[in-house]
PDB file of C-alpha atoms in Angstrom:
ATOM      1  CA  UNK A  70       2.045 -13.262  15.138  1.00 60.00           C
ATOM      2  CA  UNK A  71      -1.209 -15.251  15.509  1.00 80.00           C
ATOM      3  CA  UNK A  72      -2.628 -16.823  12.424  1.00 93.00           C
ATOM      4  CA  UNK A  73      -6.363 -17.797  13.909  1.00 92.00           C
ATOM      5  CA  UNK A  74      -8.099 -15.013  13.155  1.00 94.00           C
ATOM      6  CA  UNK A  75      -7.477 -15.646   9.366  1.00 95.00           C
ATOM      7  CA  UNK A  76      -7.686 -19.398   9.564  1.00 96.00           C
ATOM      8  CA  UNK A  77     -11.104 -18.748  11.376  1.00 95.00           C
ATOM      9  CA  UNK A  78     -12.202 -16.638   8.454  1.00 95.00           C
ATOM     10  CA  UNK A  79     -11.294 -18.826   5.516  1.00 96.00           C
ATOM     11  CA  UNK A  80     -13.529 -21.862   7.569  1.00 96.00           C
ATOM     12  CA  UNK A  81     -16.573 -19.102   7.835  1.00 96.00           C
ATOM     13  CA  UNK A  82     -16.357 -17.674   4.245  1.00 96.00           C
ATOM     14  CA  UNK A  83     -16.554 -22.133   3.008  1.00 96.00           C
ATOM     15  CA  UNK A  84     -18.214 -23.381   5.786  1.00 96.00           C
ATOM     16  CA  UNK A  85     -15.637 -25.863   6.119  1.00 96.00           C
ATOM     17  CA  UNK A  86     -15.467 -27.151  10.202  1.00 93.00           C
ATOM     18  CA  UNK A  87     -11.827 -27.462  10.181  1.00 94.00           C
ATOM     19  CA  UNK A  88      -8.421 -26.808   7.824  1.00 95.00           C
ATOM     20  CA  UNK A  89      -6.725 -30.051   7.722  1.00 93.00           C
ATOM     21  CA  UNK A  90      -3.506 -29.424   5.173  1.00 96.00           C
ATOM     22  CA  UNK A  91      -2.609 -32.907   3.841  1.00 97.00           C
ATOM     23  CA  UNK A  92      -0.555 -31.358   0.987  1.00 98.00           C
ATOM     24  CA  UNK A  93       0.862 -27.901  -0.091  1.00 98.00           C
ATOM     25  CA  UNK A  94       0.853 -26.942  -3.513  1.00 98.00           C
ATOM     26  CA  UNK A  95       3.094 -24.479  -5.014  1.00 98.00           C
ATOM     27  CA  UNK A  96       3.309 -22.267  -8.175  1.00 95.00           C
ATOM     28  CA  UNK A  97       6.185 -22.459  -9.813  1.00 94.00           C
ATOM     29  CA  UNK A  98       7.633 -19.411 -10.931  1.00 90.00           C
ATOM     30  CA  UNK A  99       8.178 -16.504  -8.767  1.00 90.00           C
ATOM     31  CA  UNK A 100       7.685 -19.023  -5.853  1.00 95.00           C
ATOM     32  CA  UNK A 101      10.475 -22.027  -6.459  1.00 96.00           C
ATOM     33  CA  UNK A 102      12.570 -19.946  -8.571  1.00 94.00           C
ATOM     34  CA  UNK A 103      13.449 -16.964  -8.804  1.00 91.00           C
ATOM     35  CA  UNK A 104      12.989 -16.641 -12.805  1.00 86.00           C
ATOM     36  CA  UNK A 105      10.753 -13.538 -13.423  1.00 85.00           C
ATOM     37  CA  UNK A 106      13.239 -11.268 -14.056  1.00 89.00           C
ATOM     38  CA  UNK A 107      14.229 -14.001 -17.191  1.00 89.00           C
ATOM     39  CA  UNK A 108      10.473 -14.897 -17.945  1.00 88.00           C
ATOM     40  CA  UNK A 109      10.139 -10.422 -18.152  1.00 90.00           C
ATOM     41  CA  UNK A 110      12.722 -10.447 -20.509  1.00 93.00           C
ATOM     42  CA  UNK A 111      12.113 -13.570 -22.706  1.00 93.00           C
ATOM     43  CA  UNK A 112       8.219 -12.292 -22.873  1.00 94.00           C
ATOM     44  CA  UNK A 113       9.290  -9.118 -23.951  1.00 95.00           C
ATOM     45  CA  UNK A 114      11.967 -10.096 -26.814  1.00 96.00           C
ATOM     46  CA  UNK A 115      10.085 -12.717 -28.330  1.00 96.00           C
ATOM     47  CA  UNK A 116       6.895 -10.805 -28.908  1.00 96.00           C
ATOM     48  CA  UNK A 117       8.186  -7.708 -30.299  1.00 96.00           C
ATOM     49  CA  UNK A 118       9.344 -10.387 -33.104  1.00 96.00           C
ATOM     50  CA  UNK A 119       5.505 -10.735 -33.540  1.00 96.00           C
ATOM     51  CA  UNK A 120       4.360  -7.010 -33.277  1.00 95.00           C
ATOM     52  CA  UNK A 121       3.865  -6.848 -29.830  1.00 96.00           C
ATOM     53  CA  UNK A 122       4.838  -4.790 -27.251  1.00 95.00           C
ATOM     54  CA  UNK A 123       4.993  -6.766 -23.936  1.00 93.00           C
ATOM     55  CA  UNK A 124       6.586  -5.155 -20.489  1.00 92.00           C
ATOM     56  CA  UNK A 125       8.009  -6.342 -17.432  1.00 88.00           C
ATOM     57  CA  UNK A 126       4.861  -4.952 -15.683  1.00 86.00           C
ATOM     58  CA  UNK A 127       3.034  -7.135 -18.400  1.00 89.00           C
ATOM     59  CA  UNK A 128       4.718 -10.193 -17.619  1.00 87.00           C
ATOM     60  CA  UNK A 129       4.386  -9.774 -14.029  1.00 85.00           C
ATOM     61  CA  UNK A 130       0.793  -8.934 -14.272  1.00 83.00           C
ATOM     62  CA  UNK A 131      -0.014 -12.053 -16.508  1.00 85.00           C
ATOM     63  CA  UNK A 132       2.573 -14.636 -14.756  1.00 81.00           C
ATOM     64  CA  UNK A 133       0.639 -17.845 -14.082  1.00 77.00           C
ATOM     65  CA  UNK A 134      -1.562 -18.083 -16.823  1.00 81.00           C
ATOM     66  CA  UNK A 135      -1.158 -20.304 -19.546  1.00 84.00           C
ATOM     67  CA  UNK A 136       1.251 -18.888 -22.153  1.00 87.00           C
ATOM     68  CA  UNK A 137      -0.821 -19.438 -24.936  1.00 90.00           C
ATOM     69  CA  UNK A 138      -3.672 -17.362 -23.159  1.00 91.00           C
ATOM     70  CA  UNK A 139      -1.728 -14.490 -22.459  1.00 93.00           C
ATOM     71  CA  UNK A 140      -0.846 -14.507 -26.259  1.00 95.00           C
ATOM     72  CA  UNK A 141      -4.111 -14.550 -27.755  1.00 95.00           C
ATOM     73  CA  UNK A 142      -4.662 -11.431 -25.241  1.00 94.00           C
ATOM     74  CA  UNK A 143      -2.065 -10.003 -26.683  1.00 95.00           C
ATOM     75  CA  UNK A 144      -2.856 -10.283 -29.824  1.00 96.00           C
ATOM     76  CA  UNK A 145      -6.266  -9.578 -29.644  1.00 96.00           C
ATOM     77  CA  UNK A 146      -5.677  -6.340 -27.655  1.00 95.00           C
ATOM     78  CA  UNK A 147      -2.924  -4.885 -29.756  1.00 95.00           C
ATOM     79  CA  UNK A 148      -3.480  -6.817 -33.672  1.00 95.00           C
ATOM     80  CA  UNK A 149      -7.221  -6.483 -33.304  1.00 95.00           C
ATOM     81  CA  UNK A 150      -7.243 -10.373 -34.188  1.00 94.00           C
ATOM     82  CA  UNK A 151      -8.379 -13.520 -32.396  1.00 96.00           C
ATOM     83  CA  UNK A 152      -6.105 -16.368 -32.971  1.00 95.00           C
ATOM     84  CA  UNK A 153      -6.452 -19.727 -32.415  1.00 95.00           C
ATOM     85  CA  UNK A 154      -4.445 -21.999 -29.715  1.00 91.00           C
ATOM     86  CA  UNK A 155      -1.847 -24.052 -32.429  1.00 94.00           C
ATOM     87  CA  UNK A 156      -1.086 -20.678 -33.860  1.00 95.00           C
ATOM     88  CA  UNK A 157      -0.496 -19.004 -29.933  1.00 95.00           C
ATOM     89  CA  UNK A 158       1.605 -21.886 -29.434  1.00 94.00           C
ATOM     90  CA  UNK A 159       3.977 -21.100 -31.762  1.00 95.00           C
ATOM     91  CA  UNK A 160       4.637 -17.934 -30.725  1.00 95.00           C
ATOM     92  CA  UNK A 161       4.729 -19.121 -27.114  1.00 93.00           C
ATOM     93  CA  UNK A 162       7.580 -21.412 -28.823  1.00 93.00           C
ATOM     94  CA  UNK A 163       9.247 -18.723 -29.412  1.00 95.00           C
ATOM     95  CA  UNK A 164       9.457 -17.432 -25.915  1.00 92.00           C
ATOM     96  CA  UNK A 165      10.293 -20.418 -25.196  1.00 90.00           C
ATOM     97  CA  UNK A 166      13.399 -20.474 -26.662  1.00 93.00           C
ATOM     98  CA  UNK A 167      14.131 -17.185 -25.308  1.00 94.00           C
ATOM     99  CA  UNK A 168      13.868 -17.928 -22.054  1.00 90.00           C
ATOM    100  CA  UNK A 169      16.420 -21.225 -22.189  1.00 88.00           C
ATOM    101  CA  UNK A 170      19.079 -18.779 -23.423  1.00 92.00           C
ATOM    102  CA  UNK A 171      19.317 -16.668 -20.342  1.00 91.00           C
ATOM    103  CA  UNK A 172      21.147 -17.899 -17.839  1.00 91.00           C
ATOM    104  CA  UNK A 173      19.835 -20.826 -15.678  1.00 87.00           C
ATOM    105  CA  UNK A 174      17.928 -19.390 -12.070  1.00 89.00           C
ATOM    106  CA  UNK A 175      18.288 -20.120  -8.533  1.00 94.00           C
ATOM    107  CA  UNK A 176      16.317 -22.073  -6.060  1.00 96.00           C
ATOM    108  CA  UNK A 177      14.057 -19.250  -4.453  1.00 95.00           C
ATOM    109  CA  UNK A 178      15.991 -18.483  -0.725  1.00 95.00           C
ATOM    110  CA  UNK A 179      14.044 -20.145   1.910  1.00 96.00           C
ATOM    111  CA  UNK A 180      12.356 -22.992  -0.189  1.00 97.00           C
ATOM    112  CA  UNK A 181      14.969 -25.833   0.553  1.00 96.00           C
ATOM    113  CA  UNK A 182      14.077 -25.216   4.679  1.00 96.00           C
ATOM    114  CA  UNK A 183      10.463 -25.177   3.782  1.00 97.00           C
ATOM    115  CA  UNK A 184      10.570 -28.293   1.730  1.00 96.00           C
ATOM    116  CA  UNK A 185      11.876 -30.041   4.263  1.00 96.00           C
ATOM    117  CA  UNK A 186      10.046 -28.792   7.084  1.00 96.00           C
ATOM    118  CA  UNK A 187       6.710 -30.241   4.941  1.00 97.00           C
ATOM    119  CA  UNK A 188       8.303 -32.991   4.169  1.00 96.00           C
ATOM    120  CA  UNK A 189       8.908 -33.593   7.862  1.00 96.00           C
ATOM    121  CA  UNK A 190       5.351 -32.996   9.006  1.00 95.00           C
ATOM    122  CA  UNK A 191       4.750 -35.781   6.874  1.00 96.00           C
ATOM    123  CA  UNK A 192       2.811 -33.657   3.971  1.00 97.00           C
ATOM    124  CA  UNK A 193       2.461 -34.068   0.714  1.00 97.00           C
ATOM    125  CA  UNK A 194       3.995 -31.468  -2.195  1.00 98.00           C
ATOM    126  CA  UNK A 195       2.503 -30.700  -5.792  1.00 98.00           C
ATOM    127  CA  UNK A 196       3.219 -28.097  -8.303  1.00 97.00           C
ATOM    128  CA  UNK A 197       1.067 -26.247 -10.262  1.00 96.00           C
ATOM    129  CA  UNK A 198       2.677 -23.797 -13.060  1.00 92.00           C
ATOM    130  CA  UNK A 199       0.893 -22.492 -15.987  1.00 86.00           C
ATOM    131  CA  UNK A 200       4.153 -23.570 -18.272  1.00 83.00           C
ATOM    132  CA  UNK A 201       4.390 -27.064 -20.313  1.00 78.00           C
ATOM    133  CA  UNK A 202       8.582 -27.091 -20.574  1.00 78.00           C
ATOM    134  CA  UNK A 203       9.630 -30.156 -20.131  1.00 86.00           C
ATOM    135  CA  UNK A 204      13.152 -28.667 -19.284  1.00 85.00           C
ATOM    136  CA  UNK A 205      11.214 -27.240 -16.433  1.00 83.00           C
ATOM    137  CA  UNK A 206       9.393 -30.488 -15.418  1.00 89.00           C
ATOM    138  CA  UNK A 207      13.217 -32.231 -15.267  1.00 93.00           C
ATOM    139  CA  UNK A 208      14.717 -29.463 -13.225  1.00 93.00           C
ATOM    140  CA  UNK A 209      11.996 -29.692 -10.793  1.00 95.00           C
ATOM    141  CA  UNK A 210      12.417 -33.053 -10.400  1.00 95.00           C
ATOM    142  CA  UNK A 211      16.042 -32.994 -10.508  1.00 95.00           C
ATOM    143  CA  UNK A 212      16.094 -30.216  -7.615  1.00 96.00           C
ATOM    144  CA  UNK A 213      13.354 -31.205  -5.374  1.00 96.00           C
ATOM    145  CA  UNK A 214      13.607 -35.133  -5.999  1.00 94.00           C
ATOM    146  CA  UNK A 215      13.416 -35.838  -2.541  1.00 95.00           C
ATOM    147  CA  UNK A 216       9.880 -34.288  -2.569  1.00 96.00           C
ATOM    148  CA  UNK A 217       8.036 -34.251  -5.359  1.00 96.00           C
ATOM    149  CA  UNK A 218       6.876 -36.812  -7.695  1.00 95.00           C
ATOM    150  CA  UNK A 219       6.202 -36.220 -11.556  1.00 95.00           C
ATOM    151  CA  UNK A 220       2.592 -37.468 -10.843  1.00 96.00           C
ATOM    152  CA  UNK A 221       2.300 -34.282  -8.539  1.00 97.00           C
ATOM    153  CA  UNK A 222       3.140 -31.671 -11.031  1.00 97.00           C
ATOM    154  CA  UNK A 223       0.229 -29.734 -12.798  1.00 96.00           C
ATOM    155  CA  UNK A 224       1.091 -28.385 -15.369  1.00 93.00           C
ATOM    156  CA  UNK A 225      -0.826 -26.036 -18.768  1.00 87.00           C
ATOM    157  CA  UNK A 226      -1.640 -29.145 -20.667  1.00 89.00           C
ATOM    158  CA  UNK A 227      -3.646 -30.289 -17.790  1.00 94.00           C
ATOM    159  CA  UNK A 228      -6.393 -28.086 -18.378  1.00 92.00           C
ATOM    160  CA  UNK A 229      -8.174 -26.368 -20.725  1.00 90.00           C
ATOM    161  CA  UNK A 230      -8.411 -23.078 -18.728  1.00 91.00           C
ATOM    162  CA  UNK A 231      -5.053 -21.694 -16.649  1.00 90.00           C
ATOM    163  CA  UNK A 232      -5.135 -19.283 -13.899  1.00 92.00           C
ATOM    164  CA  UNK A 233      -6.684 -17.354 -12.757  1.00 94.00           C
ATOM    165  CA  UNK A 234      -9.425 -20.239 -13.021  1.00 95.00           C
ATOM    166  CA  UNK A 235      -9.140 -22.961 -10.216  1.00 97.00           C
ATOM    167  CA  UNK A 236      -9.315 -25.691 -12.898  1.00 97.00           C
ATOM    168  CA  UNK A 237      -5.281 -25.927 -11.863  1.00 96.00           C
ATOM    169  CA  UNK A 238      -5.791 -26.167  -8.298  1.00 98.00           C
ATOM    170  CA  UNK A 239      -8.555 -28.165  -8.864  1.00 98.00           C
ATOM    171  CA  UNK A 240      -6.563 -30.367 -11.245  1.00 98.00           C
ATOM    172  CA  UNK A 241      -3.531 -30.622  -8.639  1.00 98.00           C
ATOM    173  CA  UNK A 242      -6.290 -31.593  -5.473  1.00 98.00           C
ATOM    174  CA  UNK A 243      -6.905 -34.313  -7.813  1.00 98.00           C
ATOM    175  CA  UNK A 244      -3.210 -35.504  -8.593  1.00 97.00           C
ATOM    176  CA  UNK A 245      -2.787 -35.379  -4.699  1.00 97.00           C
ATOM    177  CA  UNK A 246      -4.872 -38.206  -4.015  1.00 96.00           C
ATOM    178  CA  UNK A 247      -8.730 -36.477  -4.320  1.00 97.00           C
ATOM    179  CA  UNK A 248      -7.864 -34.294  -1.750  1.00 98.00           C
ATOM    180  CA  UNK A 249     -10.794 -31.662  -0.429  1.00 98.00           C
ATOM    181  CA  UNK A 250     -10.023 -28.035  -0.568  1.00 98.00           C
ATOM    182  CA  UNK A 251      -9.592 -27.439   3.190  1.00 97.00           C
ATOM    183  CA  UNK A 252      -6.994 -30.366   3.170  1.00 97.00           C
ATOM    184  CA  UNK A 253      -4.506 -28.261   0.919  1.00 98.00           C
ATOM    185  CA  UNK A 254      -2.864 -24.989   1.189  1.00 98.00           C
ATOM    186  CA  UNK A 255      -1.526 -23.323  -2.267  1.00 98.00           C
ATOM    187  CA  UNK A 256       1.491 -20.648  -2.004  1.00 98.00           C
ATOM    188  CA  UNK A 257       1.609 -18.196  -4.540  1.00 96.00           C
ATOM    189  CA  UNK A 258       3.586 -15.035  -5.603  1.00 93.00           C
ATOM    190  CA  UNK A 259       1.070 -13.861  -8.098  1.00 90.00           C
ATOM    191  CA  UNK A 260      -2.179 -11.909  -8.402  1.00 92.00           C
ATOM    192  CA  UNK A 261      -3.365 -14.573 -11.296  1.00 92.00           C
ATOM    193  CA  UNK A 262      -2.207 -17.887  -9.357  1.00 94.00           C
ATOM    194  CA  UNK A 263      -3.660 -16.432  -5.519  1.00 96.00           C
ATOM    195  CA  UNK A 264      -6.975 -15.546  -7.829  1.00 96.00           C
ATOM    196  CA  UNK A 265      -7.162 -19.412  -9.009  1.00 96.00           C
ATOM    197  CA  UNK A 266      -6.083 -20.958  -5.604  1.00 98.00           C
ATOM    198  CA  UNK A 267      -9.004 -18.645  -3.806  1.00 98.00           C
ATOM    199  CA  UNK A 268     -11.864 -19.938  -6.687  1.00 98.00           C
ATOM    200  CA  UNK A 269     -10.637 -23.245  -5.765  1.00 98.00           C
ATOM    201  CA  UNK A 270     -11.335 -22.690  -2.289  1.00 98.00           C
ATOM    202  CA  UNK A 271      -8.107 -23.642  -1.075  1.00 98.00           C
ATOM    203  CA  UNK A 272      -6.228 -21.729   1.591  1.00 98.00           C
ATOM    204  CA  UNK A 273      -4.363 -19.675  -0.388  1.00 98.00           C
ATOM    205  CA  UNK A 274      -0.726 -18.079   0.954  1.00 98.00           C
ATOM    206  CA  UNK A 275       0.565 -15.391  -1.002  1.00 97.00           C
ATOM    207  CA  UNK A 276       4.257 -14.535  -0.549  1.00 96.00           C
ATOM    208  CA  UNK A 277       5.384 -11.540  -2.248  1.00 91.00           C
ATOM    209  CA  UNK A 278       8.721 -11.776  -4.608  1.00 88.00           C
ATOM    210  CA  UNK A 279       8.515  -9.820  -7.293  1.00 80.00           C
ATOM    211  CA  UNK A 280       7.583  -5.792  -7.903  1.00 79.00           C
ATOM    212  CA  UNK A 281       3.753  -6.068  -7.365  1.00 80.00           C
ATOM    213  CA  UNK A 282       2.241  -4.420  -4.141  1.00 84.00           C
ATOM    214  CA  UNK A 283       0.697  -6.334  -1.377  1.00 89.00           C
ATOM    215  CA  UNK A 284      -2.191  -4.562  -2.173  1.00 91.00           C
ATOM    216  CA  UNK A 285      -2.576  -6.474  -5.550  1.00 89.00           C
ATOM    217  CA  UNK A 286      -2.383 -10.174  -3.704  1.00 93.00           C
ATOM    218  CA  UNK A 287      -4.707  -9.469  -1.321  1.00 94.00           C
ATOM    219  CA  UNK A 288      -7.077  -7.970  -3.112  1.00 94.00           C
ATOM    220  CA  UNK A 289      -7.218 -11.154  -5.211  1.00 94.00           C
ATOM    221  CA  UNK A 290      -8.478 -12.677  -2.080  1.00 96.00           C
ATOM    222  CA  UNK A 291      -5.075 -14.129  -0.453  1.00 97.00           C
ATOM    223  CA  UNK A 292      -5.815 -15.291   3.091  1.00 97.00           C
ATOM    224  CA  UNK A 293      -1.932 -14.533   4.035  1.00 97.00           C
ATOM    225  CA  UNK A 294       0.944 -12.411   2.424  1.00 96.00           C
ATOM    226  CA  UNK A 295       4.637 -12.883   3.581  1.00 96.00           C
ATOM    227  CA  UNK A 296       7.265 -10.192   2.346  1.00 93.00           C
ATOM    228  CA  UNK A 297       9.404 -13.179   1.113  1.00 93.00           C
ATOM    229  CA  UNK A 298      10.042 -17.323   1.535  1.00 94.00           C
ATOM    230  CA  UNK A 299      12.725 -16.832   4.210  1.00 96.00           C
ATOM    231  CA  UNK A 300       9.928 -15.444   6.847  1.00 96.00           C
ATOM    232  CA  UNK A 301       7.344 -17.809   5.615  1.00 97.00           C
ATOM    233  CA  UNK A 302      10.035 -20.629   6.200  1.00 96.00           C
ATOM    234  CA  UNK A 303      11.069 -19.186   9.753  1.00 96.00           C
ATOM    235  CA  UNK A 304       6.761 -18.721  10.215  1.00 96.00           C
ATOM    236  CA  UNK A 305       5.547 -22.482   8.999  1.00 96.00           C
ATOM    237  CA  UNK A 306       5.649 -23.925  12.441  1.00 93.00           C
ATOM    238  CA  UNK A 307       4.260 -21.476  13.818  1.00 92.00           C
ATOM    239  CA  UNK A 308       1.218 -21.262  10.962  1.00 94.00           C
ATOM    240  CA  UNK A 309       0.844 -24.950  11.337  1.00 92.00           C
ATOM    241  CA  UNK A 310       0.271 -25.442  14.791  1.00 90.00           C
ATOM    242  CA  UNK A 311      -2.646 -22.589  14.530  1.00 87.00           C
ATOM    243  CA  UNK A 312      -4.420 -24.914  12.109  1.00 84.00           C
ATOM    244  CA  UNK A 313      -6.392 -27.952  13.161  1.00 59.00           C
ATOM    245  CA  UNK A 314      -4.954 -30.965  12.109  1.00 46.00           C
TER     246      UNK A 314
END
């Protein structure tokens, strides 16, 4: 399929004269792993120890925000209480833990062949997650080593306000060297994350893993939505020779 037609219409809509990608930034979640189904479950166990009752929709719905944001919604929306960050973070502790007891997830299908194809056109590669782990941080480093550097990972306690502002995108154009908006591309799997990468003005590619519609992801603005990262890996080349470089 031809690509132009939306690359034309993410230039008009910024006024930018051209889309020169000089680094692609992915989510984390949902995009390099396959680890919503664990993140559903360890969301929804550790808050009913707090009083709250948190679904897989929920977590699906939320995924990409900060976790300490999504808690103080939580809370507010089902205690009637506003509670401050040191106290969310406690609780998002909690899910923490949860979530290190399930077993470990896979590499997403398709992202080692699109890693290297970036890699190979001699671009860049950031991360942007609205988690903190550190036991995260090391496995992304341990499996994508080749690619990614620690300095290119944005991460919750980067900013002050996760997705779905673009303070993260924002945050990871600066770890990538100062880079202008129309010299990045973002891929996404979530209505929270596309919403942030399209406020940042960044082309944003949505790719569609878990149980949401497409309907949700473009409505937040995506520019393109693949059904999974096999056919965006089998479509990069030819998405990147559409753009001008």
């Amino acid at each position: 399929m031809s690509y132009k037609t939306h690359i034309d219409h993410y230039l008009e809509k910024h006024g930018f004269e051209a889309l020169r990608p000089k680094a692609v930034l992915f989510d984390m979640d949902g995009v390099l792993y396959d680890s919503m189904p664990n993140h559903a479950v360890a969301w929804q166990r550790s808050m009913a120890k707090f009083g709250i009752t948190m679904t897989a929709h929920d977590a699906y719905a939320t995924e990409g925000a900060r976790g300490v944001d999504t808690i103080r919604m939580m809370v507010k929306a089902q205690l009637g209480r506003d509670i401050d960050e040191q106290e969310a973070q406690l609780m998002y502790d909690e899910k923490t833990r949860q979530f290190h007891q399930l077993p470990e997830t896979r590499v997403m299908p398709g992202i080692p062949e699109l890693m290297a194809q970036i890699h190979a056109d001699g671009l860049q590669i950031g991360v942007v997650t609205g988690s903190g782990q550190r036991p995260l941080i090391d496995r992304l480093l341990k499996d994508f080593g080749d690619y990614l550097e620690e300095d290119h990972i944005t991460t919750a306690y980067d900013v002050k306000q996760g997705k779905p502002h673009p303070d993260p995108y924002l945050m990871g154009l600066r770890k990538m060297g100062s880079l202008a908006p129309c010299e990045a591309l973002v891929i996404e799997n979530a209505p929270l994350g596309v919403e942030a990468g399209v406020a940042a003005r960044i082309f944003t590619i949505a790719v569609n893993t878990g149980p949401l519609t497409k309907e949700s992801l473009l409505q937040k603005g995506a520019n393109l939505v693949f059904d999974d990262m096999l056919t965006l890996s089998r479509e990069w080349r030819n998405l990147t020779t559409e753009m001008i470089c």
